[in-house]
Amino acid sequence: MELHIDGPNAPRRRGGRILVVDANPLSLIALAGVLDAEGFECICARSHPAALKAIESQSQDLVVCDVGDDPEAALKLIDDIHGQAAGKDLPSVLIAEARWAGLEQKAQGRTAVHCLFKPIDPASLRAVVEQALWMPHLIGTHRRRGSRPSHNGWLTL
């Protein structure tokens, strides 16, 4: 399912195509709606197989995945996406509840994975998405060196 708003009042597109993965249809539409309102093109998937099919069928710039009740399944999805040629270096944002606070440590070592914890402010989501979309090569370089970016404006997650 693709979410598009067309017409004279359509938001300006920023050029990023985001795969939004969430098993809950209401939060999937809400999350994709926030990103669409910010001008991103969203492709929605409710399951692991649907997300992999979306990666195979169209090029994506970013994956935003709600962890739900199974953080291991979300990390497996990210690994499976990175295992495909089209998703090899695809940056990802995991959205989780506070009870999964150790998720950012489990996600380390994967290509440009960021974690946001609920409740999510749309401005924070936008900032992390923009950083992941437009600076993945810098993040990858720092991870390979074992260092962290220290420039003003970087988010520490």
C-alpha positions in Angstrom: 0.0 0.0 0.0 1.4 3.4 -0.9 0.3 6.6 0.7 0.2 9.6 -1.6 -1.5 13.0 -1.2 -1.9 14.6 -4.6 -3.5 17.9 -5.8 -2.8 21.6 -5.4 -2.4 21.4 -1.7 0.0 18.4 -1.8 3.1 18.9 0.3 6.5 19.5 -1.3 8.3 16.3 -1.8 11.8 16.1 -0.3 12.9 13.3 -2.6 13.2 10.5 0.0 11.2 7.2 -0.3 10.6 5.6 3.1 9.5 2.1 3.7 7.3 2.2 6.8 6.8 -1.2 8.6 4.3 -1.7 11.3 2.0 -4.6 12.1 -0.6 -2.3 13.6 -2.6 -0.7 10.7 -3.6 2.4 12.7 -0.1 3.2 13.8 1.2 2.4 10.4 -1.1 4.9 8.8 -0.4 7.5 11.5 3.4 7.1 11.1 3.2 7.2 7.3 0.9 10.2 7.5 3.4 12.2 9.6 6.2 11.4 7.2 4.0 12.1 4.2 3.0 15.5 5.7 6.7 16.3 5.9 7.0 15.7 2.2 8.4 12.1 2.1 7.0 9.4 -0.1 5.9 6.4 2.0 5.6 2.8 1.1 3.7 0.9 3.8 4.2 -2.8 4.8 2.5 -4.7 7.7 4.7 -7.7 7.7 8.2 -9.0 7.2 7.5 -10.6 3.8 5.7 -7.4 2.6 8.7 -5.3 3.6 11.1 -7.6 1.8 8.9 -7.5 -1.3 8.8 -3.7 -1.2 12.6 -3.6 -1.1 12.9 -5.9 -4.1 10.3 -4.1 -6.2 11.4 -0.4 -5.6 14.4 1.4 -4.4 14.0 2.8 -0.9 16.0 5.5 0.8 15.2 4.6 4.4 13.3 2.0 6.5 11.2 3.1 9.5 10.1 0.0 11.5 7.9 -0.1 14.6 9.3 -2.8 16.9 6.0 -3.7 18.5 6.3 -6.6 20.9 9.1 -8.3 19.2 12.4 -6.4 19.0 14.3 -9.6 17.8 11.9 -9.8 14.8 12.5 -6.2 14.0 16.3 -6.6 14.1 16.0 -9.8 11.9 14.0 -7.8 9.4 16.7 -5.1 9.3 19.3 -7.9 8.8 17.3 -9.5 6.1 16.9 -6.1 4.3 20.6 -5.5 4.5 21.2 -9.0 3.2 19.5 -8.1 -0.1 21.4 -6.2 -2.8 18.9 -3.4 -2.9 19.0 -2.9 0.9 22.7 -3.4 1.6 23.5 0.0 3.1 19.9 1.1 3.7 19.7 3.2 6.9 16.9 2.3 9.4 15.0 3.9 12.2 13.5 1.6 14.8 10.6 2.9 16.9 10.1 1.1 20.2 8.5 1.5 23.6 10.6 2.5 26.5 10.7 -1.1 27.8 13.0 -2.0 24.9 15.6 0.6 26.1 18.6 -1.7 25.4 17.6 -2.0 21.7 20.2 0.6 20.6 23.0 -1.6 21.9 21.6 -4.6 20.1 21.4 -2.6 16.9 25.0 -1.4 17.0 27.2 -2.8 14.2 24.3 -2.7 11.8 24.3 -0.2 8.9 23.0 3.2 10.2 20.3 2.0 12.6 18.8 4.7 14.8 16.3 4.1 17.7 13.5 6.3 18.8 11.4 5.6 21.9 7.7 6.3 22.2 5.9 8.6 22.6 7.4 10.2 19.6 7.4 13.9 18.8 6.9 14.5 15.0 9.8 17.0 15.1 12.1 14.4 16.6 11.0 11.8 14.0 11.6 14.3 11.2 15.1 15.2 12.6 16.2 11.6 12.8 14.7 10.7 9.4 16.5 13.6 7.8 19.8 12.8 9.5 19.5 9.1 8.4 18.5 10.0 4.8 21.1 12.7 4.1 24.1 11.6 6.2 24.3 7.8 6.0 27.8 7.8 4.5 29.1 9.9 7.4 27.5 7.6 10.0 29.0 4.5 8.3 32.4 6.1 8.2 32.4 6.9 11.9 31.1 3.4 12.8 33.9 1.8 10.8 36.5 4.0 12.7 34.8 3.2 16.0 34.3 6.9 16.6 31.2 9.1 17.0 30.4 12.3 15.2 30.9 15.3 17.5 29.6 18.1 15.3 26.9 20.5 16.5 23.5 19.4 15.3 24.1 15.6 15.5 21.6 13.6 17.6 22.8 11.1 20.1 20.4 8.3 20.3 
